[in-house]
Amino acid sequence: MKILIIGNGGREHALAWKAAQSPLADIVFVAPGNAGTFLEPGVQNVDISSTDINSLVNFALKEKIDLTIIGPEKPIIMGIVDKFRDVGLNIFGPTKSASQIESSKFFCKKFLSRHNISSANYKYFTEIKPAISYINTIPLPIVIKADGITGGKGVIISTNIKEAENIVKNMIQGNLFGDAGKRIIIEEFLYGEEVSFIVMVDGKNILPLATSQDYKRIGNNDTGLNTGGMGSRSPALLVTAKIYQNIMDLIIYPTIFGMLLEDNMYTGFLYAGIIINELGQPQVIEFNCRLGDPETQSLMIRLKSDIVDLCFAGCNKTLSKKFINWDNRYALSLVLTSKGYPSYYINDEKIYGLPKKSFSHSKIFHAGTSLNGNQFITNGGRVLCITTIDRNTKMLQKRAYKIAKSIYWKNIYYRNDIGYC
């Protein structure tokens, strides 16, 4: 089979790495890929942007691609699944209509309300004055969300009224997130611990992946701005058998069957960001219409089943016949970034110290990297992701940071508190 992975981040490198291990895969293409996928055995980069839908369709038709797996949300929200299906190509992901569960926070909140799925109380605003009036009537902290897509950075939690008012003004005026932030959701703050609960869906059948957690804030002890993710771990030890079943019964099943009832069938990966409160009850923070990054890296290193076989079954609506095997060891992912991310950062810095040998227990997934001759250089905010696996959580953390300390570029930055407590 010919496989196409769409995207250029650490998530896509992890998917390509795992797909290339499949006995079903003859070759894995990545569009556009990065320096890591360029060097990955059995993988070939394709110089097509992940948002150039027409060129991707033409490439897939020309190469007779058997299966396409999408990494980032943008092409999904642009309707790549609809376009591929229109010409008879297998692609695992949700339609443009179904992807509104991520592309519009307001759509998602209304959907959750209609189907009695627990989430934070909220109000929706498009004008500054009523939004500021509302802020002054609710307790701190205040959660302010851009309605549209912001690459995982569009949620700001404020503990100060004046700060919250300025955030609202800048969002609605388009100064923070452009058009994506001109419509906002203001939510109550939910207390508890967050987990990432990702499932595969073929329209009706649901196959859960292993549990995971990510570290969203840029600073140690979960401080500072939201990012796309500074690290992850799998499994999420907080999720007991009872909590797991509650998530399935109270959130996942009602969501998938709710989409069906509304004639908006969901296929692909569905990522539920969930808060577990002090009573062990799950509440939805957000839905994403794709795999998480860097959760994918921690999941792929633990996955023992064939990702190609699973995604192909998802396309053919036969997930009910599949079972996923997982390595029972713990996985940890540590993201190395360019200093200044998620705001302004410098590209084109030389990367030194990348290990020349491969490890049986660890893998370095590339994200914002490119090659200048034989020299790796930075080409993005999140640059590398060190993923490692072990039975001992302390050894896991020690190993990840040992590898991180061997890698250098001028403006390297990473958190120093990623790991199991």
Coordinates of C-alpha atoms in Angstrom, one line a residue:
M1 CA 0.0 0.0 0.0
K2 CA 1.0 3.6 -0.6
I3 CA 0.4 5.8 2.4
L4 CA 0.2 9.6 2.6
I5 CA 0.6 11.5 5.8
I6 CA -0.3 15.2 5.7
G7 CA 1.5 17.7 7.9
N8 CA 5.0 18.7 9.0
G9 CA 5.2 18.5 12.8
G10 CA 6.3 16.0 15.4
R11 CA 2.9 14.3 15.3
E12 CA 3.3 13.6 11.6
H13 CA 6.8 12.3 12.0
A14 CA 5.5 9.9 14.7
L15 CA 2.7 8.8 12.4
A16 CA 5.1 8.3 9.5
W17 CA 7.6 6.4 11.6
K18 CA 4.8 4.1 12.9
A19 CA 3.2 3.7 9.5
A20 CA 6.5 2.7 7.9
Q21 CA 6.7 -0.2 10.3
S22 CA 3.5 -1.7 8.9
P23 CA 3.8 -4.8 6.7
L24 CA 1.0 -3.2 4.7
A25 CA 3.1 -0.2 3.8
D26 CA 5.2 -0.2 0.7
I27 CA 6.1 3.5 1.0
V28 CA 5.0 6.4 3.2
F29 CA 4.8 9.9 1.7
V30 CA 4.7 12.9 4.0
A31 CA 3.5 16.3 2.7
P32 CA 5.4 18.4 3.3
G33 CA 7.3 16.7 6.1
N34 CA 10.4 18.0 7.8
A35 CA 14.1 17.1 8.2
G36 CA 13.2 14.1 10.4
T37 CA 10.8 12.5 8.0
F38 CA 13.2 13.2 5.2
L39 CA 15.8 10.9 6.8
E40 CA 13.3 8.3 8.1
P41 CA 13.7 4.9 6.4
G42 CA 10.7 4.0 4.2
V43 CA 9.5 7.6 4.2
Q44 CA 9.6 10.2 1.4
N45 CA 8.8 13.9 1.7
V46 CA 6.6 15.6 -0.9
D47 CA 7.0 19.3 -1.4
I48 CA 3.3 20.2 -1.1
S49 CA 1.8 22.3 1.6
S50 CA -0.7 20.7 3.9
T51 CA -3.2 23.4 3.0
D52 CA -2.8 23.0 -0.8
I53 CA -5.8 20.7 -1.1
N54 CA -6.0 20.6 -4.9
S55 CA -2.3 19.7 -5.3
L56 CA -2.7 17.0 -2.6
V57 CA -5.7 15.5 -4.4
N58 CA -3.8 15.5 -7.7
F59 CA -0.7 13.9 -6.1
A60 CA -2.8 11.2 -4.4
L61 CA -4.6 10.4 -7.7
K62 CA -1.3 10.3 -9.7
E63 CA 0.5 8.1 -7.1
K64 CA -2.6 6.0 -6.5
I65 CA -2.4 6.5 -2.8
D66 CA -4.3 3.8 -0.9
L67 CA -4.7 5.6 2.4
T68 CA -4.3 9.2 3.6
I69 CA -3.9 10.1 7.3
I70 CA -4.2 13.8 8.3
G71 CA -2.2 15.3 11.1
P72 CA -3.1 19.0 11.5
E73 CA -6.6 20.6 11.8
K74 CA -6.3 23.2 9.0
P75 CA -6.7 20.9 6.0
I76 CA -9.5 19.1 7.7
I77 CA -11.4 22.3 8.4
M78 CA -10.7 23.4 4.8
G79 CA -12.5 20.3 3.6
I80 CA -9.7 17.9 2.5
V81 CA -11.7 14.8 3.5
D82 CA -14.7 15.9 1.4
K83 CA -12.4 16.5 -1.6
F84 CA -10.6 13.2 -1.3
R85 CA -13.8 11.2 -1.0
D86 CA -15.3 13.0 -3.9
V87 CA -12.7 11.4 -6.2
G88 CA -12.8 8.0 -4.5
L89 CA -9.7 8.3 -2.3
N90 CA -9.5 6.6 1.1
I91 CA -8.8 9.3 3.8
F92 CA -9.2 8.9 7.6
G93 CA -10.7 12.1 9.0
P94 CA -13.9 14.0 9.6
T95 CA -15.7 16.0 6.9
K96 CA -15.6 19.8 6.9
S97 CA -19.1 19.9 8.5
A98 CA -18.2 17.4 11.3
S99 CA -14.9 19.3 12.0
Q100 CA -16.9 22.3 13.3
I101 CA -16.7 20.5 16.6
E102 CA -13.1 22.0 16.7
S103 CA -13.3 24.9 14.3
S104 CA -16.0 26.7 16.2
K105 CA -16.1 26.8 20.0
F106 CA -19.7 28.2 19.7
F107 CA -20.8 25.2 17.5
C108 CA -19.2 22.8 20.0
K109 CA -20.8 24.5 23.1
K110 CA -24.3 24.5 21.5
F111 CA -23.8 20.8 20.5
L112 CA -22.8 19.9 24.1
S113 CA -25.9 21.7 25.4
R114 CA -28.2 19.9 23.0
H115 CA -27.0 16.5 24.0
N116 CA -26.6 17.1 27.8
I117 CA -22.8 16.6 27.8
S118 CA -21.2 18.2 30.8
S119 CA -19.1 21.3 30.1
A120 CA -18.4 24.7 31.6
N121 CA -21.1 27.4 31.7
Y122 CA -20.5 30.0 29.0
K123 CA -21.6 33.0 27.0
Y124 CA -20.8 34.0 23.4
F125 CA -19.9 37.5 22.4
T126 CA -19.1 39.5 19.2
E127 CA -19.1 42.9 20.8
I128 CA -16.8 44.4 23.4
K129 CA -19.2 46.3 25.7
P130 CA -21.5 43.4 26.6
A131 CA -18.5 41.0 27.0
I132 CA -16.8 43.4 29.5
S133 CA -20.1 43.9 31.4
Y134 CA -20.4 40.1 31.7
I135 CA -16.8 39.7 33.0
N136 CA -17.6 42.0 35.9
T137 CA -20.5 39.7 37.0
I138 CA -18.6 36.4 37.2
P139 CA -15.9 35.0 39.6
L140 CA -12.2 34.8 38.8
P141 CA -10.4 33.2 37.2
I142 CA -12.0 33.9 33.8
V143 CA -11.6 31.7 30.7
I144 CA -11.6 33.6 27.4
K145 CA -11.6 31.5 24.2
A146 CA -11.3 32.5 20.6
D147 CA -14.2 30.9 18.7
G148 CA -12.0 30.0 15.7
I149 CA -8.7 28.1 15.1
T150 CA -5.6 29.4 16.7
G151 CA -3.2 26.5 16.7
G152 CA -3.9 25.6 20.3
K153 CA -3.1 29.1 21.6
G154 CA -6.5 30.7 21.7
V155 CA -7.5 30.1 25.3
I156 CA -6.4 32.6 27.9
I157 CA -7.1 32.3 31.6
S158 CA -7.1 35.6 33.5
T159 CA -7.1 36.2 37.2
N160 CA -7.4 39.9 36.9
I161 CA -10.4 41.9 35.8
K162 CA -8.5 44.7 34.0
E163 CA -6.3 42.1 32.2
A164 CA -9.4 40.2 31.2
E165 CA -11.0 43.3 29.8
N166 CA -7.9 44.1 27.7
I167 CA -7.8 40.5 26.4
V168 CA -11.5 40.8 25.4
K169 CA -10.9 44.1 23.6
N170 CA -7.8 42.8 21.7
M171 CA -9.5 39.6 20.7
I172 CA -12.7 41.1 19.4
Q173 CA -10.7 43.9 17.6
G174 CA -8.7 41.1 15.9
N175 CA -5.3 42.1 17.4
L176 CA -4.6 38.8 19.1
F177 CA -5.8 36.0 16.8
G178 CA -7.1 37.8 13.7
D179 CA -10.6 36.8 12.5
A180 CA -10.5 33.6 14.7
G181 CA -10.7 35.8 17.8
K182 CA -13.3 38.3 16.7
R183 CA -16.0 36.0 18.2
I184 CA -15.3 34.8 21.7
I185 CA -16.6 32.4 24.4
I186 CA -16.3 33.4 28.1
E187 CA -16.5 30.4 30.4
E188 CA -16.4 29.6 34.0
F189 CA -13.1 28.1 35.2
L190 CA -13.3 24.3 35.8
Y191 CA -11.2 23.0 38.7
G192 CA -9.5 19.6 38.3
E193 CA -6.9 17.8 36.3
E194 CA -6.9 17.6 32.5
V195 CA -6.6 14.5 30.5
S196 CA -6.5 13.8 26.7
F197 CA -8.9 11.1 25.7
I198 CA -8.5 10.2 22.0
V199 CA -10.7 7.7 20.1
M200 CA -10.9 6.4 16.5
V201 CA -14.3 6.6 14.9
D202 CA -15.7 5.1 11.7
G203 CA -19.0 6.8 11.9
K204 CA -20.7 4.4 14.3
N205 CA -17.9 2.2 15.9
I206 CA -15.6 3.7 18.4
L207 CA -12.1 2.4 19.3
P208 CA -10.4 4.3 22.2
L209 CA -6.7 4.9 22.2
A210 CA -4.6 4.8 25.4
T211 CA -5.1 7.7 27.8
S212 CA -2.6 10.5 27.8
Q213 CA -2.0 14.0 29.2
D214 CA -0.2 17.0 27.8
Y215 CA 1.5 20.1 29.3
K216 CA -0.1 23.1 27.6
R217 CA 1.6 26.1 29.3
I218 CA 5.0 27.5 28.2
G219 CA 6.4 27.8 31.8
N220 CA 7.2 25.4 34.6
N221 CA 4.4 24.6 37.0
D222 CA 1.9 25.3 34.2
T223 CA 2.5 29.1 34.0
G224 CA 2.5 31.5 31.1
L225 CA 0.9 31.4 27.7
N226 CA -0.9 28.4 26.2
T227 CA 1.1 26.5 23.5
G228 CA 0.5 23.7 21.2
G229 CA 2.0 21.4 23.9
M230 CA 5.3 21.3 25.8
G231 CA 5.3 17.7 26.7
S232 CA 3.0 14.6 27.2
R233 CA 2.8 11.3 29.0
S234 CA 0.9 8.1 28.5
P235 CA -1.0 6.6 30.2
A236 CA -2.8 9.1 32.4
L237 CA -2.7 7.5 35.8
L238 CA -5.6 9.7 37.0
V239 CA -8.0 7.8 34.7
T240 CA -9.2 4.8 36.7
A241 CA -11.4 2.1 35.2
K242 CA -14.5 3.9 36.6
I243 CA -13.5 7.3 35.3
Y244 CA -12.6 5.7 31.9
Q245 CA -16.1 4.2 31.7
N246 CA -17.7 7.5 32.7
I247 CA -15.8 9.3 30.0
M248 CA -17.1 6.8 27.4
D249 CA -20.7 6.8 28.7
L250 CA -21.1 10.5 29.5
I251 CA -19.0 12.1 26.8
I252 CA -17.7 9.9 23.9
Y253 CA -20.8 7.9 23.1
P254 CA -23.2 10.8 23.4
T255 CA -21.0 12.9 21.1
I256 CA -20.6 10.3 18.3
F257 CA -24.2 9.3 18.4
G258 CA -25.3 12.9 18.7
M259 CA -23.4 13.7 15.5
L260 CA -25.2 10.8 13.9
L261 CA -28.6 12.0 15.0
E262 CA -27.9 15.4 13.5
D263 CA -26.9 13.8 10.2
N264 CA -23.3 14.9 10.7
M265 CA -21.5 11.5 10.9
Y266 CA -18.0 11.7 12.4
T267 CA -15.1 9.6 11.2
G268 CA -11.4 10.0 12.1
F269 CA -9.6 10.7 15.3
L270 CA -11.6 12.6 17.9
Y271 CA -9.6 14.2 20.7
A272 CA -11.6 15.1 23.9
G273 CA -9.8 17.5 26.3
I274 CA -11.4 16.6 29.6
I275 CA -11.2 17.9 33.1
I276 CA -11.6 15.4 35.9
N277 CA -13.0 17.2 39.0
E278 CA -12.4 16.3 42.7
L279 CA -15.4 14.0 42.6
G280 CA -13.9 12.0 39.6
Q281 CA -16.5 13.4 37.2
P282 CA -15.5 14.3 33.6
Q283 CA -16.3 17.5 31.9
V284 CA -15.5 18.6 28.4
I285 CA -13.0 21.5 27.9
E286 CA -12.7 21.1 24.1
F287 CA -12.9 18.8 21.2
N288 CA -10.2 18.5 18.5
C289 CA -10.9 16.8 15.1
R290 CA -7.5 15.2 15.0
L291 CA -4.7 13.6 17.1
G292 CA -3.0 15.7 19.7
D293 CA 0.6 16.9 19.5
P294 CA 2.7 15.9 21.4
E295 CA 0.3 13.2 22.7
T296 CA 0.7 11.3 19.4
Q297 CA 4.4 10.9 20.0
S298 CA 3.8 9.2 23.4
L299 CA 1.0 7.1 22.0
M300 CA 2.9 5.9 18.9
I301 CA 5.9 4.7 20.9
R302 CA 3.5 2.6 23.0
L303 CA 1.4 1.3 20.1
K304 CA 2.0 -2.3 19.2
S305 CA -0.8 -2.6 16.7
D306 CA -0.6 -1.6 13.0
I307 CA -1.6 2.0 12.6
V308 CA -2.2 1.5 8.8
D309 CA -4.5 -1.4 9.4
L310 CA -6.4 0.5 12.0
C311 CA -6.9 3.7 9.9
F312 CA -7.8 1.6 6.8
A313 CA -10.5 -0.1 8.9
G314 CA -11.7 3.3 10.0
C315 CA -12.1 4.3 6.3
N316 CA -14.0 1.0 5.6
K317 CA -16.2 1.2 8.7
T318 CA -14.8 -2.1 10.2
L319 CA -13.3 -0.7 13.4
S320 CA -15.7 -3.1 15.4
K321 CA -13.5 -5.9 14.2
K322 CA -10.3 -4.3 15.6
F323 CA -8.5 -4.4 18.9
I324 CA -5.5 -2.2 19.9
N325 CA -2.5 -3.7 21.7
W326 CA -0.4 -1.3 23.8
D327 CA 3.1 -1.6 25.4
N328 CA 2.3 -1.5 29.1
R329 CA 5.4 0.7 29.8
Y330 CA 5.1 4.4 30.5
A331 CA 5.9 6.9 27.7
L332 CA 7.1 10.5 28.1
S333 CA 7.6 13.2 25.5
L334 CA 9.6 16.4 26.1
V335 CA 9.3 19.2 23.5
L336 CA 12.3 21.4 22.7
T337 CA 11.3 24.9 21.4
S338 CA 12.8 28.1 20.0
K339 CA 13.0 30.7 22.8
G340 CA 10.1 33.1 22.4
Y341 CA 7.6 30.5 21.3
P342 CA 4.5 30.8 21.3
S343 CA 5.1 34.4 20.4
Y344 CA 8.1 35.7 18.4
Y345 CA 11.0 33.4 17.8
I346 CA 14.0 33.1 15.5
N347 CA 14.4 30.5 12.8
D348 CA 17.4 29.2 10.9
E349 CA 19.6 28.4 14.0
K350 CA 22.0 25.5 13.7
I351 CA 21.1 22.5 15.8
Y352 CA 24.0 20.6 17.4
G353 CA 24.3 17.3 19.3
L354 CA 21.5 15.2 17.8
P355 CA 22.4 11.6 18.5
K356 CA 23.8 9.7 15.5
K357 CA 22.7 6.3 16.8
S358 CA 19.2 5.1 17.4
F359 CA 17.9 3.9 20.7
S360 CA 15.7 1.0 21.6
H361 CA 14.0 3.0 24.3
S362 CA 13.8 6.5 22.8
K363 CA 13.0 8.4 19.6
I364 CA 13.6 12.0 18.6
F365 CA 10.7 13.2 16.5
H366 CA 11.3 16.3 14.4
A367 CA 8.9 19.2 14.1
G368 CA 10.2 22.6 13.2
T369 CA 13.4 21.5 11.5
S370 CA 14.9 21.6 8.0
L371 CA 18.2 20.7 6.4
N372 CA 20.8 23.1 5.0
G373 CA 23.1 20.6 3.3
N374 CA 23.9 18.2 6.1
Q375 CA 23.2 20.7 8.9
F376 CA 19.9 20.6 10.8
I377 CA 18.5 24.0 11.4
T378 CA 15.4 25.3 13.3
N379 CA 12.3 26.1 11.3
G380 CA 9.5 26.6 13.8
G381 CA 8.5 27.3 17.4
R382 CA 8.4 23.6 18.4
V383 CA 11.6 22.1 17.1
L384 CA 12.1 18.6 18.4
C385 CA 10.3 16.1 20.7
I386 CA 12.2 13.6 22.7
T387 CA 10.0 10.6 23.4
T388 CA 11.1 7.7 25.6
I389 CA 9.5 4.6 27.2
D390 CA 10.3 2.7 30.4
R391 CA 8.7 0.8 33.3
N392 CA 10.2 3.2 35.7
T393 CA 8.8 6.8 35.6
K394 CA 11.8 8.3 37.3
M395 CA 14.2 6.7 34.8
L396 CA 11.9 7.9 32.0
Q397 CA 12.2 11.6 33.1
K398 CA 16.0 11.3 33.8
R399 CA 16.6 9.8 30.3
A400 CA 14.5 12.4 28.5
Y401 CA 16.4 15.3 30.1
K402 CA 19.8 13.6 29.6
I403 CA 19.1 13.5 25.8
A404 CA 17.8 17.1 25.9
K405 CA 21.0 18.3 27.6
S406 CA 23.1 16.8 24.7
I407 CA 21.2 18.9 22.1
Y408 CA 21.9 22.6 21.6
W409 CA 21.0 25.6 19.5
K410 CA 21.4 29.3 20.4
N411 CA 17.9 29.9 21.6
I412 CA 16.8 26.5 22.8
Y413 CA 14.1 26.4 25.5
Y414 CA 12.2 23.6 27.3
R415 CA 10.4 23.1 30.5
N416 CA 12.2 21.2 33.3
D417 CA 9.2 19.7 35.0
I418 CA 7.8 17.3 32.4
G419 CA 7.2 13.9 33.8
Y420 CA 5.3 11.7 36.2
C421 CA 5.1 13.1 39.8

